mmCIF file of C-alpha atoms and ligand atoms in Angstrom:
data_model
loop_
_atom_site.group_PDB
_atom_site.id
_atom_site.type_symbol
_atom_site.label_atom_id
_atom_site.label_comp_id
_atom_site.label_asym_id
_atom_site.label_seq_id
_atom_site.Cartn_x
_atom_site.Cartn_y
_atom_site.Cartn_z
ATOM 1 C CA UNK A 1 0.000 0.000 0.000
ATOM 2 C CA UNK A 2 1.241 3.500 -0.784
ATOM 3 C CA UNK A 3 1.224 5.669 2.336
ATOM 4 C CA UNK A 4 0.027 9.191 1.543
ATOM 5 C CA UNK A 5 1.756 12.123 3.206
ATOM 6 C CA UNK A 6 0.169 15.465 4.056
ATOM 7 C CA UNK A 7 2.221 18.305 5.500
ATOM 8 C CA UNK A 8 0.318 20.830 7.611
ATOM 9 C CA UNK A 9 2.722 23.515 8.771
ATOM 10 C CA UNK A 10 0.268 26.207 9.830
ATOM 11 C CA UNK A 11 -1.607 24.506 12.645
ATOM 12 C CA UNK A 12 -2.842 27.776 14.157
ATOM 13 C CA UNK A 13 -4.665 28.411 10.855
ATOM 14 C CA UNK A 14 -5.700 24.824 10.276
ATOM 15 C CA UNK A 15 -8.531 25.824 7.904
ATOM 16 C CA UNK A 16 -5.811 26.706 5.389
ATOM 17 C CA UNK A 17 -5.052 22.994 5.235
ATOM 18 C CA UNK A 18 -8.619 21.962 4.504
ATOM 19 C CA UNK A 19 -7.713 20.038 1.293
ATOM 20 C CA UNK A 20 -5.190 17.848 3.143
ATOM 21 C CA UNK A 21 -7.427 17.305 6.183
ATOM 22 C CA UNK A 22 -10.367 16.478 3.913
ATOM 23 C CA UNK A 23 -8.384 13.873 1.987
ATOM 24 C CA UNK A 24 -7.227 12.224 5.215
ATOM 25 C CA UNK A 25 -10.750 12.348 6.715
ATOM 26 C CA UNK A 26 -12.279 10.838 3.576
ATOM 27 C CA UNK A 27 -9.939 7.871 3.902
ATOM 28 C CA UNK A 28 -11.003 7.409 7.538
ATOM 29 C CA UNK A 29 -14.662 7.601 6.472
ATOM 30 C CA UNK A 30 -13.971 4.850 3.934
ATOM 31 C CA UNK A 31 -12.585 2.593 6.672
ATOM 32 C CA UNK A 32 -8.875 3.187 6.080
ATOM 33 C CA UNK A 33 -6.378 4.034 8.820
ATOM 34 C CA UNK A 34 -4.451 7.309 8.930
ATOM 35 C CA UNK A 35 -1.799 8.574 11.361
ATOM 36 C CA UNK A 36 -2.195 12.072 12.780
ATOM 37 C CA UNK A 37 -0.535 14.307 15.371
ATOM 38 C CA UNK A 38 -1.975 14.920 18.819
ATOM 39 C CA UNK A 39 -0.473 17.032 21.605
ATOM 40 C CA UNK A 40 0.959 13.852 23.200
ATOM 41 C CA UNK A 41 2.191 11.502 20.443
ATOM 42 C CA UNK A 42 1.095 10.575 16.901
ATOM 43 C CA UNK A 43 -1.994 8.350 16.786
ATOM 44 C CA UNK A 44 -3.145 5.804 14.206
ATOM 45 C CA UNK A 45 -6.804 6.590 13.594
ATOM 46 C CA UNK A 46 -9.653 4.532 12.207
ATOM 47 C CA UNK A 47 -13.442 4.591 12.561
ATOM 48 C CA UNK A 48 -14.299 3.289 16.014
ATOM 49 C CA UNK A 49 -17.694 1.953 14.912
ATOM 50 C CA UNK A 50 -16.345 -0.116 12.050
ATOM 51 C CA UNK A 51 -14.885 -3.579 12.734
ATOM 52 C CA UNK A 52 -12.895 -3.581 9.521
ATOM 53 C CA UNK A 53 -11.194 -0.254 10.318
ATOM 54 C CA UNK A 54 -10.335 -1.345 13.857
ATOM 55 C CA UNK A 55 -8.925 -4.628 12.529
ATOM 56 C CA UNK A 56 -6.658 -2.617 10.243
ATOM 57 C CA UNK A 57 -5.297 -0.662 13.213
ATOM 58 C CA UNK A 58 -4.380 -3.830 15.115
ATOM 59 C CA UNK A 59 -2.888 -5.372 11.989
ATOM 60 C CA UNK A 60 -0.763 -2.354 11.016
ATOM 61 C CA UNK A 61 0.646 -2.069 14.556
ATOM 62 C CA UNK A 62 1.025 -5.795 15.155
ATOM 63 C CA UNK A 63 -0.877 -5.161 18.401
ATOM 64 C CA UNK A 64 -2.407 -7.993 20.462
ATOM 65 C CA UNK A 65 -6.175 -7.806 20.046
ATOM 66 C CA UNK A 66 -6.849 -8.049 23.807
ATOM 67 C CA UNK A 67 -5.398 -4.555 24.294
ATOM 68 C CA UNK A 68 -8.225 -1.994 23.875
ATOM 69 C CA UNK A 69 -7.951 1.368 22.092
ATOM 70 C CA UNK A 70 -8.698 4.955 23.105
ATOM 71 C CA UNK A 71 -11.607 6.571 21.264
ATOM 72 C CA UNK A 72 -10.891 10.174 20.219
ATOM 73 C CA UNK A 73 -13.626 12.772 19.921
ATOM 74 C CA UNK A 74 -13.622 16.429 18.869
ATOM 75 C CA UNK A 75 -16.467 17.682 21.030
ATOM 76 C CA UNK A 76 -16.918 17.231 24.780
ATOM 77 C CA UNK A 77 -20.617 16.469 24.283
ATOM 78 C CA UNK A 78 -19.817 13.359 22.254
ATOM 79 C CA UNK A 79 -18.775 11.590 25.443
ATOM 80 C CA UNK A 80 -22.460 10.893 26.060
ATOM 81 C CA UNK A 81 -22.783 9.151 22.692
ATOM 82 C CA UNK A 82 -20.237 6.586 23.828
ATOM 83 C CA UNK A 83 -20.569 6.393 27.616
ATOM 84 C CA UNK A 84 -23.375 4.672 29.438
ATOM 85 C CA UNK A 85 -22.788 6.904 32.457
ATOM 86 C CA UNK A 86 -20.226 9.485 33.534
ATOM 87 C CA UNK A 87 -19.656 10.081 37.260
ATOM 88 C CA UNK A 88 -19.788 13.678 38.480
ATOM 89 C CA UNK A 89 -16.067 13.742 39.286
ATOM 90 C CA UNK A 90 -15.270 12.542 35.765
ATOM 91 C CA UNK A 91 -17.366 15.369 34.307
ATOM 92 C CA UNK A 92 -15.315 17.802 36.351
ATOM 93 C CA UNK A 93 -12.079 16.278 35.071
ATOM 94 C CA UNK A 94 -13.352 16.464 31.502
ATOM 95 C CA UNK A 95 -14.347 20.100 31.901
ATOM 96 C CA UNK A 96 -10.986 20.992 33.379
ATOM 97 C CA UNK A 97 -8.604 18.983 31.194
ATOM 98 C CA UNK A 98 -10.296 18.589 27.784
ATOM 99 C CA UNK A 99 -9.091 19.151 25.229
ATOM 100 C CA UNK A 100 -5.879 17.743 26.651
ATOM 101 C CA UNK A 101 -3.758 14.739 27.626
ATOM 102 C CA UNK A 102 -6.319 12.991 29.831
ATOM 103 C CA UNK A 103 -8.130 9.764 28.916
ATOM 104 C CA UNK A 104 -11.153 8.728 30.990
ATOM 105 C CA UNK A 105 -12.357 5.146 31.271
ATOM 106 C CA UNK A 106 -16.106 4.976 31.800
ATOM 107 C CA UNK A 107 -18.837 2.333 31.413
ATOM 108 C CA UNK A 108 -19.634 2.072 27.708
ATOM 109 C CA UNK A 109 -22.968 2.380 25.983
ATOM 110 C CA UNK A 110 -23.812 -0.984 24.459
ATOM 111 C CA UNK A 111 -23.950 -1.455 20.706
ATOM 112 C CA UNK A 112 -22.322 1.825 19.660
ATOM 113 C CA UNK A 113 -18.674 0.969 19.066
ATOM 114 C CA UNK A 114 -16.990 -1.958 17.416
ATOM 115 C CA UNK A 115 -16.457 -4.609 20.111
ATOM 116 C CA UNK A 116 -12.861 -4.838 18.936
ATOM 117 C CA UNK A 117 -12.122 -1.272 20.134
ATOM 118 C CA UNK A 118 -12.829 -2.201 23.733
ATOM 119 C CA UNK A 119 -11.484 -5.758 23.435
ATOM 120 C CA UNK A 120 -14.771 -7.059 24.794
ATOM 121 C CA UNK A 121 -14.633 -4.952 28.012
ATOM 122 C CA UNK A 122 -17.771 -3.173 29.210
ATOM 123 C CA UNK A 123 -15.819 0.070 29.617
ATOM 124 C CA UNK A 124 -14.447 2.504 27.053
ATOM 125 C CA UNK A 125 -11.442 4.852 27.098
ATOM 126 C CA UNK A 126 -12.241 8.305 25.687
ATOM 127 C CA UNK A 127 -10.202 11.427 25.080
ATOM 128 C CA UNK A 128 -10.425 14.778 23.310
ATOM 129 C CA UNK A 129 -6.949 15.700 22.053
ATOM 130 C CA UNK A 130 -5.625 19.263 22.185
ATOM 131 C CA UNK A 131 -4.247 19.586 18.684
ATOM 132 C CA UNK A 132 -5.834 21.621 15.880
ATOM 133 C CA UNK A 133 -5.004 19.017 13.196
ATOM 134 C CA UNK A 134 -6.422 16.146 15.277
ATOM 135 C CA UNK A 135 -9.602 18.052 16.094
ATOM 136 C CA UNK A 136 -10.093 19.169 12.473
ATOM 137 C CA UNK A 137 -9.562 15.614 11.232
ATOM 138 C CA UNK A 138 -12.011 14.034 13.697
ATOM 139 C CA UNK A 139 -14.627 16.742 13.020
ATOM 140 C CA UNK A 140 -14.261 16.372 9.278
ATOM 141 C CA UNK A 141 -14.477 12.561 9.495
ATOM 142 C CA UNK A 142 -17.660 13.021 11.527
ATOM 143 C CA UNK A 143 -17.142 9.774 13.478
ATOM 144 C CA UNK A 144 -15.436 8.764 16.717
ATOM 145 C CA UNK A 145 -11.858 7.784 15.914
ATOM 146 C CA UNK A 146 -10.113 4.872 17.629
ATOM 147 C CA UNK A 147 -6.412 5.678 17.846
ATOM 148 C CA UNK A 148 -3.556 3.961 19.608
ATOM 149 C CA UNK A 149 -0.089 5.441 19.331
ATOM 150 C CA UNK A 150 1.114 5.102 15.715
ATOM 151 C CA UNK A 151 4.123 2.862 16.380
ATOM 152 C CA UNK A 152 4.700 -0.827 15.734
ATOM 153 C CA UNK A 153 3.729 -2.637 18.909
ATOM 154 C CA UNK A 154 6.640 -2.683 21.400
ATOM 155 C CA UNK A 155 8.419 0.356 19.901
ATOM 156 C CA UNK A 156 8.510 3.795 21.522
ATOM 157 C CA UNK A 157 5.500 5.932 20.586
ATOM 158 C CA UNK A 158 6.124 8.289 17.653
ATOM 159 C CA UNK A 159 6.662 11.981 18.350
ATOM 160 C CA UNK A 160 7.335 12.889 14.711
ATOM 161 C CA UNK A 161 5.782 11.842 11.389
ATOM 162 C CA UNK A 162 9.168 10.369 10.444
ATOM 163 C CA UNK A 163 8.915 7.969 13.413
ATOM 164 C CA UNK A 164 5.491 6.928 12.101
ATOM 165 C CA UNK A 165 6.875 6.317 8.617
ATOM 166 C CA UNK A 166 9.888 4.418 9.999
ATOM 167 C CA UNK A 167 7.464 1.965 11.635
ATOM 168 C CA UNK A 168 4.389 1.930 9.401
ATOM 169 C CA UNK A 169 5.259 3.147 5.895
ATOM 170 C CA UNK A 170 3.425 0.946 3.387
ATOM 171 C CA UNK A 171 1.149 -0.461 6.110
ATOM 172 C CA UNK A 172 -1.229 2.527 6.515
ATOM 173 C CA UNK A 173 -3.194 4.777 4.152
ATOM 174 C CA UNK A 174 -1.501 8.017 5.166
ATOM 175 C CA UNK A 175 0.105 10.313 7.708
ATOM 176 C CA UNK A 176 -0.647 13.935 8.550
ATOM 177 C CA UNK A 177 2.629 15.665 9.495
ATOM 178 C CA UNK A 178 2.435 18.704 11.789
ATOM 179 C CA UNK A 179 5.954 18.488 13.189
ATOM 180 C CA UNK A 180 7.080 17.285 16.596
ATOM 181 C CA UNK A 181 4.421 16.674 19.236
ATOM 182 C CA UNK A 182 4.346 18.851 22.375
ATOM 183 C CA UNK A 183 4.010 16.631 25.445
ATOM 184 C CA UNK A 184 5.957 13.681 24.055
ATOM 185 C CA UNK A 185 4.424 10.991 26.311
ATOM 186 C CA UNK A 186 0.967 9.432 26.002
ATOM 187 C CA UNK A 187 -2.062 10.765 27.869
ATOM 188 C CA UNK A 188 -2.798 10.060 31.512
ATOM 189 C CA UNK A 189 -5.291 7.161 31.614
ATOM 190 C CA UNK A 190 -7.755 7.409 34.495
ATOM 191 C CA UNK A 191 -10.214 4.736 35.555
ATOM 192 C CA UNK A 192 -13.488 6.569 36.275
ATOM 193 C CA UNK A 193 -15.664 3.529 36.945
ATOM 194 C CA UNK A 194 -15.392 3.642 40.759
ATOM 195 C CA UNK A 195 -16.080 6.136 43.534
ATOM 196 C CA UNK A 196 -12.961 8.176 42.762
ATOM 197 C CA UNK A 197 -10.433 8.379 39.917
ATOM 198 C CA UNK A 198 -7.555 5.920 39.698
ATOM 199 C CA UNK A 199 -4.571 6.673 37.480
ATOM 200 C CA UNK A 200 -3.735 3.569 35.451
ATOM 201 C CA UNK A 201 -1.103 5.198 33.242
ATOM 202 C CA UNK A 202 0.681 8.361 34.428
ATOM 203 C CA UNK A 203 1.050 11.211 31.928
ATOM 204 C CA UNK A 204 1.209 14.968 31.581
ATOM 205 C CA UNK A 205 -1.856 15.454 33.797
ATOM 206 C CA UNK A 206 -0.548 14.347 37.195
ATOM 207 C CA UNK A 207 -2.264 12.606 40.082
ATOM 208 C CA UNK A 208 -2.024 15.878 42.038
ATOM 209 C CA UNK A 209 -3.767 17.742 39.169
ATOM 210 C CA UNK A 210 -6.548 15.148 39.249
ATOM 211 C CA UNK A 211 -6.860 15.183 43.004
ATOM 212 C CA UNK A 212 -7.186 18.967 42.980
ATOM 213 C CA UNK A 213 -10.290 18.684 40.790
ATOM 214 C CA UNK A 214 -11.846 15.386 41.939
ATOM 215 C CA UNK A 215 -11.106 15.733 45.672
ATOM 216 C CA UNK A 216 -9.570 12.279 45.847
ATOM 217 C CA UNK A 217 -7.385 10.263 43.497
ATOM 218 C CA UNK A 218 -5.077 7.283 43.593
ATOM 219 C CA UNK A 219 -2.455 5.715 41.369
ATOM 220 C CA UNK A 220 -2.645 2.023 40.754
ATOM 221 C CA UNK A 221 1.038 1.307 41.276
ATOM 222 C CA UNK A 222 0.289 -2.322 42.041
ATOM 223 C CA UNK A 223 -1.120 -2.820 38.570
ATOM 224 C CA UNK A 224 1.734 -0.862 37.012
ATOM 225 C CA UNK A 225 4.324 -3.103 38.622
ATOM 226 C CA UNK A 226 2.564 -6.463 38.510
ATOM 227 C CA UNK A 227 2.517 -7.619 34.934
ATOM 228 C CA UNK A 228 -0.460 -9.969 35.236
ATOM 229 C CA UNK A 229 -4.186 -9.160 35.135
ATOM 230 C CA UNK A 230 -3.667 -5.441 34.739
ATOM 231 C CA UNK A 231 -6.605 -3.088 34.706
ATOM 232 C CA UNK A 232 -5.213 -1.250 31.667
ATOM 233 C CA UNK A 233 -4.415 -4.280 29.535
ATOM 234 C CA UNK A 234 -1.607 -2.421 27.752
ATOM 235 C CA UNK A 235 0.416 -2.332 30.969
ATOM 236 C CA UNK A 236 1.356 -5.999 30.669
ATOM 237 C CA UNK A 237 3.268 -5.768 27.397
ATOM 238 C CA UNK A 238 6.894 -4.698 26.984
ATOM 239 C CA UNK A 239 6.874 -1.228 25.568
ATOM 240 C CA UNK A 240 8.940 1.628 24.261
ATOM 241 C CA UNK A 241 12.016 -0.555 23.988
ATOM 242 C CA UNK A 242 15.094 0.242 21.921
ATOM 243 C CA UNK A 243 16.868 -2.774 20.398
ATOM 244 C CA UNK A 244 19.812 -2.888 22.850
ATOM 245 C CA UNK A 245 19.078 -3.800 26.483
ATOM 246 C CA UNK A 246 18.436 -0.740 28.619
ATOM 247 C CA UNK A 247 19.312 -0.318 32.304
ATOM 248 C CA UNK A 248 18.309 2.523 34.608
ATOM 249 C CA UNK A 249 20.848 3.916 37.029
ATOM 250 C CA UNK A 250 20.472 6.409 39.844
ATOM 251 C CA UNK A 251 23.366 8.499 41.083
ATOM 252 C CA UNK A 252 25.918 10.936 39.797
ATOM 253 C CA UNK A 253 27.280 11.161 36.276
ATOM 254 C CA UNK A 254 30.636 10.068 37.706
ATOM 255 C CA UNK A 255 29.182 6.817 39.058
ATOM 256 C CA UNK A 256 27.409 6.168 35.753
ATOM 257 C CA UNK A 257 30.674 6.777 33.884
ATOM 258 C CA UNK A 258 32.420 4.265 36.163
ATOM 259 C CA UNK A 259 29.850 1.646 35.093
ATOM 260 C CA UNK A 260 30.430 2.582 31.444
ATOM 261 C CA UNK A 261 34.185 2.100 31.941
ATOM 262 C CA UNK A 262 33.591 -1.268 33.587
ATOM 263 C CA UNK A 263 31.471 -2.531 30.698
ATOM 264 C CA UNK A 264 33.834 -1.120 28.101
ATOM 265 C CA UNK A 265 36.670 -3.042 29.802
ATOM 266 C CA UNK A 266 34.602 -6.192 29.175
ATOM 267 C CA UNK A 267 34.557 -5.261 25.468
ATOM 268 C CA UNK A 268 31.036 -3.852 25.347
ATOM 269 C CA UNK A 269 29.969 -0.800 23.375
ATOM 270 C CA UNK A 270 27.922 1.323 25.723
ATOM 271 C CA UNK A 271 25.294 4.016 25.183
ATOM 272 C CA UNK A 272 24.148 6.576 27.734
ATOM 273 C CA UNK A 273 20.720 8.202 27.776
ATOM 274 C CA UNK A 274 21.679 11.500 29.315
ATOM 275 C CA UNK A 275 20.429 14.864 30.479
ATOM 276 C CA UNK A 276 22.088 17.957 29.006
ATOM 277 C CA UNK A 277 23.459 18.824 32.428
ATOM 278 C CA UNK A 278 25.479 15.583 32.598
ATOM 279 C CA UNK A 279 26.657 15.260 28.998
ATOM 280 C CA UNK A 280 30.126 16.750 29.630
ATOM 281 C CA UNK A 281 30.885 13.945 32.101
ATOM 282 C CA UNK A 282 30.376 11.006 29.735
ATOM 283 C CA UNK A 283 32.737 9.198 27.422
ATOM 284 C CA UNK A 284 30.844 6.372 25.762
ATOM 285 C CA UNK A 285 30.222 4.954 22.276
ATOM 286 C CA UNK A 286 26.932 6.886 22.080
ATOM 287 C CA UNK A 287 25.632 9.644 24.329
ATOM 288 C CA UNK A 288 22.080 10.653 23.448
ATOM 289 C CA UNK A 289 20.315 13.505 25.196
ATOM 290 C CA UNK A 290 16.644 13.417 26.174
ATOM 291 C CA UNK A 291 16.317 16.860 27.788
ATOM 292 C CA UNK A 292 17.171 19.048 30.758
ATOM 293 C CA UNK A 293 17.086 17.510 34.227
ATOM 294 C CA UNK A 294 16.065 20.956 35.482
ATOM 295 C CA UNK A 295 12.970 20.882 33.196
ATOM 296 C CA UNK A 296 11.288 17.473 33.209
ATOM 297 C CA UNK A 297 8.761 18.522 30.555
ATOM 298 C CA UNK A 298 11.723 18.701 28.146
ATOM 299 C CA UNK A 299 12.667 15.119 29.092
ATOM 300 C CA UNK A 300 9.075 13.950 28.480
ATOM 301 C CA UNK A 301 9.204 15.596 25.069
ATOM 302 C CA UNK A 302 12.591 14.177 24.093
ATOM 303 C CA UNK A 303 12.477 10.696 25.633
ATOM 304 C CA UNK A 304 10.981 8.613 22.819
ATOM 305 C CA UNK A 305 13.038 10.276 20.090
ATOM 306 C CA UNK A 306 16.167 9.569 22.146
ATOM 307 C CA UNK A 307 15.205 5.905 22.681
ATOM 308 C CA UNK A 308 14.605 5.532 18.954
ATOM 309 C CA UNK A 309 17.918 7.229 18.133
ATOM 310 C CA UNK A 310 19.812 4.406 19.880
ATOM 311 C CA UNK A 311 18.704 2.076 17.110
ATOM 312 C CA UNK A 312 20.985 4.036 14.750
ATOM 313 C CA UNK A 313 23.969 3.308 17.005
ATOM 314 C CA UNK A 314 25.688 -0.026 17.372
ATOM 315 C CA UNK A 315 25.765 -0.376 21.140
ATOM 316 C CA UNK A 316 25.522 -3.558 23.216
ATOM 317 C CA UNK A 317 23.872 -1.945 26.234
ATOM 318 C CA UNK A 318 22.383 1.392 27.247
ATOM 319 C CA UNK A 319 22.443 3.071 30.654
ATOM 320 C CA UNK A 320 19.669 5.604 31.285
ATOM 321 C CA UNK A 321 19.896 8.249 33.964
ATOM 322 C CA UNK A 322 17.017 8.019 36.443
ATOM 323 C CA UNK A 323 14.792 11.057 36.989
ATOM 324 C CA UNK A 324 12.799 12.092 40.074
ATOM 325 C CA UNK A 325 9.420 10.308 39.833
ATOM 326 C CA UNK A 326 7.400 13.375 40.740
ATOM 327 C CA UNK A 327 4.904 15.335 38.657
ATOM 328 C CA UNK A 328 5.580 14.552 35.002
ATOM 329 C CA UNK A 329 8.624 12.613 36.290
ATOM 330 C CA UNK A 330 6.188 9.848 37.328
ATOM 331 C CA UNK A 331 5.247 9.374 33.672
ATOM 332 C CA UNK A 332 8.874 9.566 32.539
ATOM 333 C CA UNK A 333 9.977 6.889 35.021
ATOM 334 C CA UNK A 334 6.945 4.712 34.181
ATOM 335 C CA UNK A 335 7.965 4.675 30.499
ATOM 336 C CA UNK A 336 11.681 4.285 31.249
ATOM 337 C CA UNK A 337 10.944 1.328 33.555
ATOM 338 C CA UNK A 338 8.968 -0.333 30.794
ATOM 339 C CA UNK A 339 11.638 0.379 28.196
ATOM 340 C CA UNK A 340 14.171 -1.173 30.577
ATOM 341 C CA UNK A 341 11.946 -4.112 31.454
ATOM 342 C CA UNK A 342 12.437 -2.891 35.063
ATOM 343 C CA UNK A 343 16.207 -3.522 34.950
ATOM 344 C CA UNK A 344 18.159 -1.263 37.326
ATOM 345 C CA UNK A 345 21.866 -1.054 37.986
ATOM 346 C CA UNK A 346 22.567 -0.792 41.672
ATOM 347 C CA UNK A 347 24.578 2.283 42.577
ATOM 348 C CA UNK A 348 27.019 0.810 45.069
HETATM 349 O O1 LIG B 1 -1.815 10.054 24.256
HETATM 350 C C1 LIG B 1 -2.430 9.020 23.974
HETATM 351 O O2 LIG B 1 -3.227 8.484 24.765
HETATM 352 C C2 LIG B 1 -2.190 8.399 22.602
HETATM 353 C C3 LIG B 1 -2.693 9.387 21.540
HETATM 354 C C4 LIG B 1 -2.606 8.829 20.154
HETATM 355 O O3 LIG B 1 -4.006 9.774 21.854
HETATM 356 N N1 LIG B 1 -2.839 7.130 22.489
HETATM 357 C C5 LIG B 1 -2.392 6.026 23.140
HETATM 358 O O4 LIG B 1 -3.105 4.878 22.895
HETATM 359 O O5 LIG B 1 -1.439 6.039 23.878
HETATM 360 P P1 LIG B 1 -2.559 3.423 23.227
HETATM 361 O O6 LIG B 1 -3.515 2.499 22.561
HETATM 362 O O7 LIG B 1 -1.147 3.307 22.815
HETATM 363 O O8 LIG B 1 -2.740 3.276 24.776
HETATM 364 C C6 LIG B 1 -4.027 3.110 25.339
HETATM 365 C C7 LIG B 1 -3.916 2.574 26.743
HETATM 366 C C8 LIG B 1 -3.480 1.125 26.760
HETATM 367 O O9 LIG B 1 -2.606 0.916 27.865
HETATM 368 C C9 LIG B 1 -4.804 0.367 26.945
HETATM 369 O O10 LIG B 1 -4.617 -0.880 27.549
HETATM 370 C C10 LIG B 1 -5.576 1.328 27.831
HETATM 371 O O11 LIG B 1 -5.219 2.611 27.359
HETATM 372 N N2 LIG B 1 -7.046 1.166 27.665
HETATM 373 C C11 LIG B 1 -7.799 1.436 26.582
HETATM 374 N N3 LIG B 1 -9.103 1.140 26.807
HETATM 375 C C12 LIG B 1 -9.189 0.688 28.082
HETATM 376 C C13 LIG B 1 -10.255 0.233 28.923
HETATM 377 N N4 LIG B 1 -11.492 0.175 28.496
HETATM 378 N N5 LIG B 1 -9.933 -0.156 30.178
HETATM 379 C C14 LIG B 1 -8.666 -0.091 30.633
HETATM 380 N N6 LIG B 1 -7.614 0.347 29.882
HETATM 381 C C15 LIG B 1 -7.863 0.720 28.627
HETATM 382 MG MG1 LIG B 2 0.915 2.807 22.649
#
């Protein structure tokens, strides 16, 4: 299949790109799948009511079919088309954070969506992205759009259209390119089926942000650590992984460099996933920067691109600096832990 490419450089004046958006939306209406930018990462969109479109998403990604998809809408009101019921606290979260990087899981209305979207669950994950191109595309398509991240399953999520093409060129109908995404990590996924919200996947909207609006919130760390019977089925699969094994290490740049030296003495080629602040301290076969330690939002934005960049280097192992797991740091460490398969190097 030839993958079409549409460049939309003026996202503040998205109406100027109507011809491109229309062509992409028409393909979605016909049941094809198209990648598009959101404020978090690029998504791979298909009609959420159409089995055949949803099948194409799973097939293009190589994603296990028991892992449900997020349904994207362009209007807050559309939540009631898809949800059977929305608790009051979830309405407050929606009002505060939509459009934006927050996904709510609510009981689904029966018979509306393809069963494949929700992998047979009686709940549905819904979000309204904060990106002019995404909103224009969903509006123009006129249907709810199921969209996982537009990477091959197991790879880091794409933060540029080039990442999408690296993984999915020839496997999807097209990609809308609006440059690098803003947040860089996927949305916060919040279970809103109980008495209070439970964060299943940390993201740019933090537990503290949610608590401030809903009064009470919790993070399901048990389910994030335990790999079996997770509440968000996606948590059980290895994710975001570069090809070389990745290890996380706490401590100073000097102690990380000592580990690099040790491995190099054993004949290994070593990569370091570094912050800008620590770059001057490293001598390794590849030093790739993900952002500023002093500004964790820059690390969130740069993390996946940095993980992907290691695949261009021939290294035998990668050491990643650890970051404080607070605020957006919780999301960064969640993704790093998954990329590392929870492998840590002890500091002593
Ligand atoms: O930022 C994002 O959320 C991006 C952009 C494209 O919107 N999308 C994204 O989708 O990250 P995906 O499919 O890669 O991740 C969706 C996560 C998975 O961990 C999945 O298991 C979980 O949400 N999920 C979806 N529906 C669910 C449901 N009904 N119950 C529990 N977890 C659900
Ligand atoms: Mg994903």
